[in-house]
Coordinates of C-alpha atoms in Angstrom, one line a residue:
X1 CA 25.3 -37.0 -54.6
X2 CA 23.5 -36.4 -51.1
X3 CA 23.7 -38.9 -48.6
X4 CA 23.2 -38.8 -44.6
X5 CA 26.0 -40.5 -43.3
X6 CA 25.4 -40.2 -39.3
X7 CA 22.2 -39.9 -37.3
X8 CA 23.8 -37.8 -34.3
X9 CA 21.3 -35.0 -33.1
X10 CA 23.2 -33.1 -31.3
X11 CA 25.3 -31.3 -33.7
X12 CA 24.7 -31.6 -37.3
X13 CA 27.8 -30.6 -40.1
X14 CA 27.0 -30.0 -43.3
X15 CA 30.1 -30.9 -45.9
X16 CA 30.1 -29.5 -49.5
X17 CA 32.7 -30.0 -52.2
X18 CA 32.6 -31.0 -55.6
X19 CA 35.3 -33.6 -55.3
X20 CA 34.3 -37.0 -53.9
X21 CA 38.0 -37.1 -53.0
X22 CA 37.3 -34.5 -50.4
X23 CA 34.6 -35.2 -48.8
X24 CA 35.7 -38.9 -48.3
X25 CA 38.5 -37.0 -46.2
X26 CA 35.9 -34.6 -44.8
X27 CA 33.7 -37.3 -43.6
X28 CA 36.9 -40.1 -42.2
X29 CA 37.9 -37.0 -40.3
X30 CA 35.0 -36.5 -38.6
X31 CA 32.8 -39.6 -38.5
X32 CA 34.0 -40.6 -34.7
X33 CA 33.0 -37.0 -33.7
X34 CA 29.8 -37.3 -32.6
X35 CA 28.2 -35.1 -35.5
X36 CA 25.8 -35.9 -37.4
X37 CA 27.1 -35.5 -40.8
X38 CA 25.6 -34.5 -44.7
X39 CA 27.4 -34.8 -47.3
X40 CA 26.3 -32.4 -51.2
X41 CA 28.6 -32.3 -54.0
X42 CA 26.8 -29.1 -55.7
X43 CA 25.5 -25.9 -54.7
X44 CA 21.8 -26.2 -55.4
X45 CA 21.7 -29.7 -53.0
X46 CA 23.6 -27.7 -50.5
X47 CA 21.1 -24.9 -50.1
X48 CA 18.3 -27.8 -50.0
X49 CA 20.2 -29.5 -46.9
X50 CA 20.5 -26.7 -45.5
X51 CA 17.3 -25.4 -45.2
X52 CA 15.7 -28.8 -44.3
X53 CA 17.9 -29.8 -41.8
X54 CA 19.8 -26.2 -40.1
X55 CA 23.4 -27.7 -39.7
X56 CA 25.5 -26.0 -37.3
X57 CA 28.6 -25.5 -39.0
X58 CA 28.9 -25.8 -43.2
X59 CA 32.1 -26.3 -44.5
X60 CA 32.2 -25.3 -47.7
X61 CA 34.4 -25.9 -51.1
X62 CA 34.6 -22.6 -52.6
X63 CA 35.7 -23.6 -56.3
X64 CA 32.2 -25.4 -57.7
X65 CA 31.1 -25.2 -61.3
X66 CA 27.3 -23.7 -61.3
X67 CA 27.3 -22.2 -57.9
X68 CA 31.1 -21.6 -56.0
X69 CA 30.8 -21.2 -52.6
X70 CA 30.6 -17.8 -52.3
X71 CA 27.2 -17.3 -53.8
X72 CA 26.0 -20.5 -51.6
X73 CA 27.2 -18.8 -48.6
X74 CA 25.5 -15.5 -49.9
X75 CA 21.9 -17.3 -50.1
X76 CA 22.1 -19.2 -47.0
X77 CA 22.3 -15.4 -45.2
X78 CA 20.0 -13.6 -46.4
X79 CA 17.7 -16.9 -45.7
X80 CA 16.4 -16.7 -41.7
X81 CA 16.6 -20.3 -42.1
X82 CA 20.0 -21.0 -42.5
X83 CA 21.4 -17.4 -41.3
X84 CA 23.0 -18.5 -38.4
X85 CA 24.9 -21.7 -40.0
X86 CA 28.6 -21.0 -38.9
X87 CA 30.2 -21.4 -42.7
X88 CA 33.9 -22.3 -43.2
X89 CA 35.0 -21.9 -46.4
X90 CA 37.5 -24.8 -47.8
X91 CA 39.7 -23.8 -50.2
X92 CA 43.1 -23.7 -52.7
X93 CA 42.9 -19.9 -52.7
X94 CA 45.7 -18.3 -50.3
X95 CA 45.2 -14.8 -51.0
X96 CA 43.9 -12.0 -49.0
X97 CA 41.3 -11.1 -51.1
X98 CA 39.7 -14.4 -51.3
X99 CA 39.4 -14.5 -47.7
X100 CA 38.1 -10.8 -47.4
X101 CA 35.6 -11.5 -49.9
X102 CA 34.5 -15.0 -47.7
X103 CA 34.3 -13.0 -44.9
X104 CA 32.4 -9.9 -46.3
X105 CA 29.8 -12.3 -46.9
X106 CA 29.3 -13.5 -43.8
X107 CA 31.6 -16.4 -43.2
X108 CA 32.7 -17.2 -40.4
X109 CA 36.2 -18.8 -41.0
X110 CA 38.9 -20.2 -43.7
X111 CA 40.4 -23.5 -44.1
X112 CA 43.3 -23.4 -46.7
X113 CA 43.6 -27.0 -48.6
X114 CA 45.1 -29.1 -48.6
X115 CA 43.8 -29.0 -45.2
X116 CA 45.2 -30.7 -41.8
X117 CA 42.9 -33.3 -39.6
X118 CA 43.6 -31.9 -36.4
X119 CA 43.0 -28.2 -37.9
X120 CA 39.6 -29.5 -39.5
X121 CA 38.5 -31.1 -36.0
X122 CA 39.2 -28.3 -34.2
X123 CA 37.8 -25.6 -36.1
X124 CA 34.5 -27.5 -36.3
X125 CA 34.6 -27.5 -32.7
X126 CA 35.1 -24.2 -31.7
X127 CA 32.0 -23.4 -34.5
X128 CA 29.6 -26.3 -33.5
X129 CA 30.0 -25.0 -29.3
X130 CA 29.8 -21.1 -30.7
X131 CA 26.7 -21.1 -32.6
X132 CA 25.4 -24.2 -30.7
X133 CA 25.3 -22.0 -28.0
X134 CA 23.6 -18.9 -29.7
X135 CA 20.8 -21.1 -30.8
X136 CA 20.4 -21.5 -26.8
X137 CA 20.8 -17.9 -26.2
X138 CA 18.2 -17.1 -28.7
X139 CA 15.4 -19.4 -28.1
X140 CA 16.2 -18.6 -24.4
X141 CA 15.6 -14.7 -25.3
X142 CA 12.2 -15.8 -27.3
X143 CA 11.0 -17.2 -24.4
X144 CA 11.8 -14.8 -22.5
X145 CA 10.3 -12.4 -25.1
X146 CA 6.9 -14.5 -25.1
X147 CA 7.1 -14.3 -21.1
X148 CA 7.4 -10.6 -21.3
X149 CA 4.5 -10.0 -23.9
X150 CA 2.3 -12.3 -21.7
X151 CA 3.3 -10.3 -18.5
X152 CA 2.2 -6.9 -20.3
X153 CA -0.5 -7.9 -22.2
X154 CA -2.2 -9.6 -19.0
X155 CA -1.4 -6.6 -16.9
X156 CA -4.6 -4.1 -16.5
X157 CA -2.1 -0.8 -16.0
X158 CA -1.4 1.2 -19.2
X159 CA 2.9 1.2 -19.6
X160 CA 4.3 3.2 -22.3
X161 CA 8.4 3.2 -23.2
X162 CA 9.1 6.6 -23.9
X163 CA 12.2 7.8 -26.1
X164 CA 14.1 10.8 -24.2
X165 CA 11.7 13.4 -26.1
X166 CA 8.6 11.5 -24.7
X167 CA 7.7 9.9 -28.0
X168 CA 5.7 6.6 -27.4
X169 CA 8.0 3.7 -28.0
X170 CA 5.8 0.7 -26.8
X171 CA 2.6 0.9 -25.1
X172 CA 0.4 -2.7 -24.2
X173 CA -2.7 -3.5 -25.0
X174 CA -3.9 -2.4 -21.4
X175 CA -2.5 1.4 -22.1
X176 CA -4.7 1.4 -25.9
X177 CA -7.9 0.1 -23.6
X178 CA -7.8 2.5 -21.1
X179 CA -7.1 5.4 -24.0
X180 CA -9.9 3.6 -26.2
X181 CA -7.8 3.1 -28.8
X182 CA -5.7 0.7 -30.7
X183 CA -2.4 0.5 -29.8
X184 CA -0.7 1.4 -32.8
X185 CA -2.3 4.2 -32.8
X186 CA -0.5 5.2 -30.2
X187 CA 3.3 4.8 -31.0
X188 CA 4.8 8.0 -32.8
X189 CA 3.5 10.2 -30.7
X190 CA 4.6 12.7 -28.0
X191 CA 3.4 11.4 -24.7
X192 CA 3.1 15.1 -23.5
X193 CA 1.0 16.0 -26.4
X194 CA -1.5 13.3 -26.2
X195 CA -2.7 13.3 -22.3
X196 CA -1.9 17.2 -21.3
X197 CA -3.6 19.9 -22.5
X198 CA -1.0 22.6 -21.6
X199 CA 1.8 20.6 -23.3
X200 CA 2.7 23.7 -25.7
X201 CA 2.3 26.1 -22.6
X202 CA 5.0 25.0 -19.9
X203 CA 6.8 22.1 -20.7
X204 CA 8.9 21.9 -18.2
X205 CA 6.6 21.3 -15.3
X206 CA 4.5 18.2 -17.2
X207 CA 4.2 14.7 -15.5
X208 CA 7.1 12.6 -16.4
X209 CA 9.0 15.1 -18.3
X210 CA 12.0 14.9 -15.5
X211 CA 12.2 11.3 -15.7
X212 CA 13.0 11.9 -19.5
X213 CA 15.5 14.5 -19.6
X214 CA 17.0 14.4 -16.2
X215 CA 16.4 10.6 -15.0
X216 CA 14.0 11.5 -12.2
X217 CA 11.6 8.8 -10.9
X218 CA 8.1 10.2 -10.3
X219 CA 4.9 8.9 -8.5
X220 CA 1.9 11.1 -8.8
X221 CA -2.1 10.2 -7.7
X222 CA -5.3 12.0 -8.9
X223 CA -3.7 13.9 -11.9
X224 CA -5.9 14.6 -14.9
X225 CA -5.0 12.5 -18.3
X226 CA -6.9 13.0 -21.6
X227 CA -7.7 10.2 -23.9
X228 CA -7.5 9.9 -27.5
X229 CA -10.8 11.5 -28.2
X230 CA -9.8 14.3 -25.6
X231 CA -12.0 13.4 -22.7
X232 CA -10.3 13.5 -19.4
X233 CA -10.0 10.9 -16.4
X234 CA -8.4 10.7 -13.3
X235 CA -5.3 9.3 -13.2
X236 CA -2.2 7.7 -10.8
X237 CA 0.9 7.3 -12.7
X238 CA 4.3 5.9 -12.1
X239 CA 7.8 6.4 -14.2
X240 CA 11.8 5.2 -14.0
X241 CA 14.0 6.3 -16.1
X242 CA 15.3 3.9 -19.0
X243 CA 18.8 3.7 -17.8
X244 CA 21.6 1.7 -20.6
X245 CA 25.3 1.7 -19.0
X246 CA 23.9 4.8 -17.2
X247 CA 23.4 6.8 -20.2
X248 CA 19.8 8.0 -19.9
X249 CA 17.0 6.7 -23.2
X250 CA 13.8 8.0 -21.6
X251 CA 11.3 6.8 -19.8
X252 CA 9.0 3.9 -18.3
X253 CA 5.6 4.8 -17.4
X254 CA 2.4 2.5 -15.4
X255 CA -0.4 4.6 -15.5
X256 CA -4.0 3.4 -14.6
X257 CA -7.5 5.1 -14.8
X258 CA -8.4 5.9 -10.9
X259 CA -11.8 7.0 -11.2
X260 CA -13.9 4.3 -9.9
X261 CA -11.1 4.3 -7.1
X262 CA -11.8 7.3 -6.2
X263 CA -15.8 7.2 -6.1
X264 CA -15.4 4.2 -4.0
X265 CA -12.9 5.9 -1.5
X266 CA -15.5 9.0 -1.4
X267 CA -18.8 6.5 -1.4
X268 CA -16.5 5.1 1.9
X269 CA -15.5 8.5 3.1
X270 CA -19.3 9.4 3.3
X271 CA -20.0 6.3 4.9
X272 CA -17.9 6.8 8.0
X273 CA -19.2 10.5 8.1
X274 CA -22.7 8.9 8.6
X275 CA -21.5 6.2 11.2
X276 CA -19.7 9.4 12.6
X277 CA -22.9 11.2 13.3
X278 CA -24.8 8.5 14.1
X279 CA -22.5 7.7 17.1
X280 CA -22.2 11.3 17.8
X281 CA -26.2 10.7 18.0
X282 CA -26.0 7.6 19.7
X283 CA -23.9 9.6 22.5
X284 CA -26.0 12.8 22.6
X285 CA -28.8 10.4 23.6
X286 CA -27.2 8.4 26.1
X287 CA -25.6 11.7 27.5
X288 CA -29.6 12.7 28.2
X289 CA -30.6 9.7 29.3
X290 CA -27.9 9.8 31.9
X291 CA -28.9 13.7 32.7
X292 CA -32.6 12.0 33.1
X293 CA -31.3 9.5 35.3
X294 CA -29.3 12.2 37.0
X295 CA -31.8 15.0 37.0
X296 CA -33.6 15.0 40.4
X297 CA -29.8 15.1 42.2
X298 CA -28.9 17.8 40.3
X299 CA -32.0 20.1 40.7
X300 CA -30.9 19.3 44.4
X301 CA -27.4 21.0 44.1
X302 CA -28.9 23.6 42.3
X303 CA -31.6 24.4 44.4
X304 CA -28.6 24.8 47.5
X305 CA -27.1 27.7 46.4
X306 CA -30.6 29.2 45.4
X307 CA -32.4 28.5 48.2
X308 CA -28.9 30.7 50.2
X309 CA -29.1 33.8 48.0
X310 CA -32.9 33.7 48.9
X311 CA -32.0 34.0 52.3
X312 CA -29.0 36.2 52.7
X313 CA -31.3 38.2 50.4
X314 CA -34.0 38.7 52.8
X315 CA -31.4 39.6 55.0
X316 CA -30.4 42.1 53.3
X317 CA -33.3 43.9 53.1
X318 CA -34.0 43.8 56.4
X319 CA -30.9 45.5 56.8
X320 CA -31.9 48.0 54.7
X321 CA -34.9 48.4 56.8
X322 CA -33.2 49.8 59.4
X323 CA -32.5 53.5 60.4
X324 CA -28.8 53.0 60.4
X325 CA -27.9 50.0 58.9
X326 CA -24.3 48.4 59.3
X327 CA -23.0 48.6 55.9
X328 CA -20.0 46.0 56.7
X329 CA -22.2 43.1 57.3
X330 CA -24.6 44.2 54.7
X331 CA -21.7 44.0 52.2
X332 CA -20.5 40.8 53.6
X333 CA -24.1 39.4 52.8
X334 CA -24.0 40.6 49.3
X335 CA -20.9 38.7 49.0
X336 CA -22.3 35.9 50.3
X337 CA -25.2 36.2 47.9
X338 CA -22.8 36.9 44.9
X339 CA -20.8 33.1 45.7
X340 CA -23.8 31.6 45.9
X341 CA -25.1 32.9 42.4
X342 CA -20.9 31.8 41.2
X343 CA -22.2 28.2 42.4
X344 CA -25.1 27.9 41.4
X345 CA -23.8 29.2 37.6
X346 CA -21.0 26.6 37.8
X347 CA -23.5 23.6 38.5
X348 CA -25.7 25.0 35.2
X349 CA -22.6 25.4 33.3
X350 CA -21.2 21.7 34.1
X351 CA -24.8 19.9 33.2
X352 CA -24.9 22.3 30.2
X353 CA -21.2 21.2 29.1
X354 CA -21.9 17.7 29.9
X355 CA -25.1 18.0 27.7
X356 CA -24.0 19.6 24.7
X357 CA -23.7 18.2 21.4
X358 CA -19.7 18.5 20.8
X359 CA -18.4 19.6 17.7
X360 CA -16.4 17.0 15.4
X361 CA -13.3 17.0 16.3
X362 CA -10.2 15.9 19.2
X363 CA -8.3 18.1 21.3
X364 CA -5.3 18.1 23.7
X365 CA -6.4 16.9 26.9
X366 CA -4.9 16.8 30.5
X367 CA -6.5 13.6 32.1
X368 CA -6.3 14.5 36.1
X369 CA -8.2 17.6 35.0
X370 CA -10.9 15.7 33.0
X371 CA -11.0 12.9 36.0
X372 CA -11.5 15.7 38.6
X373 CA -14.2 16.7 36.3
X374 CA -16.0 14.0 36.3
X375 CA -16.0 12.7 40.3
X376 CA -17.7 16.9 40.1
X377 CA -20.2 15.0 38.0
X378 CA -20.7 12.2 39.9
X379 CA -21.0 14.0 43.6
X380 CA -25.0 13.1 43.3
X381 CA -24.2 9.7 42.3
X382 CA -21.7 9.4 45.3
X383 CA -24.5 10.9 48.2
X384 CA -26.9 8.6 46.1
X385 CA -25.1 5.5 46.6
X386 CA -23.6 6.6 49.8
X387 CA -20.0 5.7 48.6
X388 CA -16.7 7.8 47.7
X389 CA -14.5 7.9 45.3
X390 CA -10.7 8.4 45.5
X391 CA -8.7 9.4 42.1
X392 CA -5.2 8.1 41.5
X393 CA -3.1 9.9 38.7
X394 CA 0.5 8.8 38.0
X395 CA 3.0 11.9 38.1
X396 CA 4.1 13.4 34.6
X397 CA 1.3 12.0 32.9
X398 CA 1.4 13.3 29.6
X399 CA -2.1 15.1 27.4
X400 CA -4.0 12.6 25.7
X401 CA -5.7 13.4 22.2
X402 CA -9.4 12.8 22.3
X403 CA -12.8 14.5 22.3
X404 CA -13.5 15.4 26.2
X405 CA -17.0 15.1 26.2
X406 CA -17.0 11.7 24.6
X407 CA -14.3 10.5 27.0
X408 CA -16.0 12.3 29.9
X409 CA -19.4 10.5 29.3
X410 CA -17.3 7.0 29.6
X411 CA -15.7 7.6 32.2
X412 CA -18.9 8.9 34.2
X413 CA -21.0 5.8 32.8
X414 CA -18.2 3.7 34.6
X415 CA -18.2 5.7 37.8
X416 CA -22.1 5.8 38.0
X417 CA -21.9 2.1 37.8
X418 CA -19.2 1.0 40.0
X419 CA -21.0 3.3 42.6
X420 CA -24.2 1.2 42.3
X421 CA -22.3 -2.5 42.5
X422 CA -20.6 -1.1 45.8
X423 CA -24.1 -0.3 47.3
X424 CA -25.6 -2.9 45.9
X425 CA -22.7 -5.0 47.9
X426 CA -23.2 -2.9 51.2
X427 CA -19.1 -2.5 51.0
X428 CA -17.8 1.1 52.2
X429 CA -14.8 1.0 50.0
X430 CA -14.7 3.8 47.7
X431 CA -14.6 3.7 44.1
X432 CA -10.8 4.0 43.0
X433 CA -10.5 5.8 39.7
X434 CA -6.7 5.8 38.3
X435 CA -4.8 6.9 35.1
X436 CA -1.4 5.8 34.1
X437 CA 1.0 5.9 31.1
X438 CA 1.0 2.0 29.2
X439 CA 3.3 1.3 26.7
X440 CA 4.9 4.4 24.4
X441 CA 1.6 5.6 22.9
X442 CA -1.4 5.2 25.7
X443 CA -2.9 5.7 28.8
X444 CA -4.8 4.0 30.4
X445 CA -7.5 4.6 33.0
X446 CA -9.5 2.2 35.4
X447 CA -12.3 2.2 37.4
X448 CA -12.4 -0.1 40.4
X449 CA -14.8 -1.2 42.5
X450 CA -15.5 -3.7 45.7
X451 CA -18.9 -4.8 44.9
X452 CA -21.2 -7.6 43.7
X453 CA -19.0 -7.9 40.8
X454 CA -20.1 -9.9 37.0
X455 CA -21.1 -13.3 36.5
X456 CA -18.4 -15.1 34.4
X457 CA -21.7 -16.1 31.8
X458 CA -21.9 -12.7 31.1
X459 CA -18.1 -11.5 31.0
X460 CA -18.0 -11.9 27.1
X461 CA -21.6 -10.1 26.4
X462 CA -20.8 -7.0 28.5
X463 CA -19.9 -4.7 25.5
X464 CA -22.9 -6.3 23.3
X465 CA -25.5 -3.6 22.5
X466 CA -29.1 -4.5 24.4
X467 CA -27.5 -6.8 27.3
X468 CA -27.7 -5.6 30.7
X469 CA -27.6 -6.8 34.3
X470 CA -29.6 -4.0 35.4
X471 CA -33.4 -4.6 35.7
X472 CA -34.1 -2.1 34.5
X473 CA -31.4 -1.5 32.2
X474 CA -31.9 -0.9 28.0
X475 CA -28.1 -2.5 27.8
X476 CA -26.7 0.3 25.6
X477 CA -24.3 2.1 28.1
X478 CA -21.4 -0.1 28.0
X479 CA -21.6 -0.8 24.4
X480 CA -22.1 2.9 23.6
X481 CA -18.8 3.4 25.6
X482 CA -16.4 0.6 23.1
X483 CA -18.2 2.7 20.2
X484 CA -16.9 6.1 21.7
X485 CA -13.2 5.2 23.0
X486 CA -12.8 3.4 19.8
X487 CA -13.6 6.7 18.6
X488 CA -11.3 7.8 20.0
X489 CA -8.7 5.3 18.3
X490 CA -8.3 3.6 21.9
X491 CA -9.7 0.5 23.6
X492 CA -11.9 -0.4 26.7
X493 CA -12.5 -4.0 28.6
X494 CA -13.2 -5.9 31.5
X495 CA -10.9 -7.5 34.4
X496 CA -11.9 -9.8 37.3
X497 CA -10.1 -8.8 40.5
X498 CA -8.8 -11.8 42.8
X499 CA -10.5 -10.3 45.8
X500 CA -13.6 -9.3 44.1
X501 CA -15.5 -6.9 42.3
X502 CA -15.5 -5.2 39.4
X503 CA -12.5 -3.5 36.9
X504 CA -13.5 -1.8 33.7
X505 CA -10.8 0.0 32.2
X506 CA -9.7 2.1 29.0
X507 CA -7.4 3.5 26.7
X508 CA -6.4 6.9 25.0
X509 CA -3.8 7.5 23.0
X510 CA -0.9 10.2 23.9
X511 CA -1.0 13.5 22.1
X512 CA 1.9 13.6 19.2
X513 CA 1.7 9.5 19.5
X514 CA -1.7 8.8 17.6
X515 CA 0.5 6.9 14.6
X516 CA 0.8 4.0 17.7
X517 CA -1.2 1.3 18.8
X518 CA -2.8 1.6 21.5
X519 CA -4.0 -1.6 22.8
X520 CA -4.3 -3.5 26.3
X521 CA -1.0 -5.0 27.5
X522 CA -0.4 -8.3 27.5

């Protein structure tokens, strides 16, 4: 006899007996329950329900001709079907070896007949909720199982599970790609072994080898991995330790190949060398433009101190000439003639400075000294454009890191042309050149001026290569300038003044502070 007696979904009981008598009590007890119910009277039917329809709980006559109970609860475990059915075991039998033998084959509980209603109710309860709740828990952990094998097999970095001897535990199918071969290929074998060649040598100092035996996280870039077939590749790798209750069980470890990582850092890396020496180029030309520009005033102050040694000189020799020269005034000519040559050598040495190609690289720099250096510079400008300038330097001003030259030809490009706006103005007021410390990391320096000032349409083209508001301008100065103090990891811009005129100003970062931004206040 096998008959469904309740359509209830949500937990289904199997009842099994081969007296009619008993399961009519089975089924009056538990009808209003909420179960869905099915009902065999022999073994062989039992088994059938069972694997069609995965009860929850199975209560189950022992004493049946054919097939007792026991050997019905013995097939429904070793079936993955019915493994998990929660089987209680009905029956006459009090002793203890009965129920040792129920229990040894995987039963789950004992109900002694004749059996009590409210002992039947409740025992089915406490099994339904229990294994009810394991089916939950299981096809939670499958899914979570199928989320974690879509997570590794989608993810493009090699990971391996290592044992606490570095023998390969898991590896994805990413880790069998970038060896180039299949994955279980793979697990077996020493991790150590397989991607280091000195493996036998020195154990002890191989990548990942703390992490196994002493729980060490590790993070190393640009080490050298072998692949199956023993060819080697650049490699950044990553391992935790595999902790359980904080007893240590080897080792996780990401790995990927790096090695079109690294030809695109160096491809980059060669890049901003070339952009490097092309601005280095780009400011080596403008540097002798401006010396072009500059030339005829300085063959001026040079042609001072030579034209004076060419006359103490004559001087001298007339001097000489005489029967008994005065020695004293002949040696204070000499002197003379010496300062002169000192001056003259000093001019050379500036324009040569100021000309010279400058090596790659930044130094420490004082800023009033470079400043002072530069209004040197711009003393032909300044009798030029008959104008002054007056430079401004807050106290304590700390060294600035940059490359002087670079910084130098800015700041004289700025100079140069706030002298021409005042001329072009007619205003007297000199040029105010001033440095002072902005924010934690910079300093900043300005150049002022009281003269025709810039047309608000061309405020936002100032810094654009080829635009000028010189005739006969090529419009590369002030962009050539944002190229060098950017350089120089600073900024440089433009302010209008409420009473006129012009303000350019830039920035340099403080030496010791370069990891800062340097930036314009707000």
């Amino acid at each position: 006899m096998t008959e469904t007696v309740s359509e209830n979904s949500e937990v289904t009981v199997l009842l099994v007996d081969d007296n009619p008598q008993n399961l009519k009590v089975l089924y009056e007890t538990l009808k209003d329950k909420g179960y869905r119910l099915l009902i065999a009277n022999e073994g062989e039917k039992a088994l059938d329900l069972a694997h069609r329809h995965h009860p929850e709980v199975i209560l189950l006559d022992i004493m049946m001709p054919e097939m007792d109970g026991y050997e019905v609860c013995e097939r429904l475990k070793v079936d993955p079907q019915t493994a998990d059915c929660a089987v209680v075991f009905l029956s006459a039998l009090d002793d203890l070896q009965a129920k040792v033998k129920g229990f040894s084959l995987g039963g789950a509980d004992y109900i002694s007949k004749p059996f009590q209603s409210q002992e039947v109710i409740a025992r089915v309860k406490t099994h339904a909720q229990v294994i009810r709740l394991e089916r939950e828990l299981q096809a939670r952990n499958r899914e979570l199982q199928g989320d974690q094998a879509r997570i590794l097999n989608s993810i493009s970095e090699g990971i391996y599970g290592l044992d606490e001897n570095g023998i390969i535990e898991f590896a994805n199918p990413a880790a069998g790609m970038i060896m180039g071969c299949p994955v279980e290929d793979l697990i077996g074998k020493s991790f150590f072994d397989l991607h280091f060649s000195t493996a036998s040598d020195s154990e002890d100092n191989l990548p990942v080898m703390a992490t196994c035996r002493q729980g060490v996280a590790e993070n190393q870039r640009d080490i050298r991995m072998l692949r199956a077939d023993g060819s080697g590749f650049p490699a950044e790798y990553r391992s935790t330790p595999k902790l359980d209750d904080e007893e240590l069980h080897g080792a996780v470890v990401v790995f990927r190949d790096i090695t079109t990582e690294l030809e695109n850092e160096q491809a980059l890396e060669d890049a901003r060398a070339m952009v490097q020496e092309q601005r280095d180029q780009l400011a080596h030309t403008s540097r002798l433009s401006t010396m072009g520009e500059m030339a005829a005033g300085f063959a001026h102050e040079v042609n001072q101190p030579l034209t004076a040694i060419t006359n103490y000189a004559r001087v001298a020799k007339r001097m000489m000439g005489k029967e008994q020269p005065d020695l004293g005034l002949l040696q204070e000519t000499l002197d003379k003639v010496e300062a002169q040559s000192h001056r003259a050598s000093e001019i050379i040495r500036r324009i040569r400075r100021f000309m010279k190609k400058p090596a790659t690289g930044k130094e420490i720099l004082s800023v009033p000294g470079l400043l002072e250096d530069t209004r040197q510079f711009a003393e032909v400008d300044m009798r030029n454009n008959e104008g002054g300038i007056e430079v401004q330097v807050e106290d304590s001003l700390p060294d600035v890191l940059a490359d002087p030259i670079q910084v130098q030809q800015v700041a004289l490009n700025l100079i140069r042309n706030a002298l021409e706006a005042t001329r072009s103005a007619g205003a007297a007021t000199p040029v105010e050149v001033s440095a002072r410390r902005c924010g934690d990391h910079c300093v900043r320096v300005q150049v002022r001026d009281h003269g025709i000032g810039v047309a608000e349409e061309a405020e936002e083209k100032l810094f654009h290569p080829f635009h000028t508001t010189k005739d006969e301008g090529m419009g590369i100065g002030l962009a050539t300038c944002r190229s060098l103090i950017q350089a120089q990891g600073g900024e440089i811009g433009y302010e209008r003044p409420d009473d006129g005129g012009a303000c350019f100003w830039f920035t340099l970062p403080v030496s010791g502070a370069e990891g800062g931004l340097c930036a314009p206040e707000e």
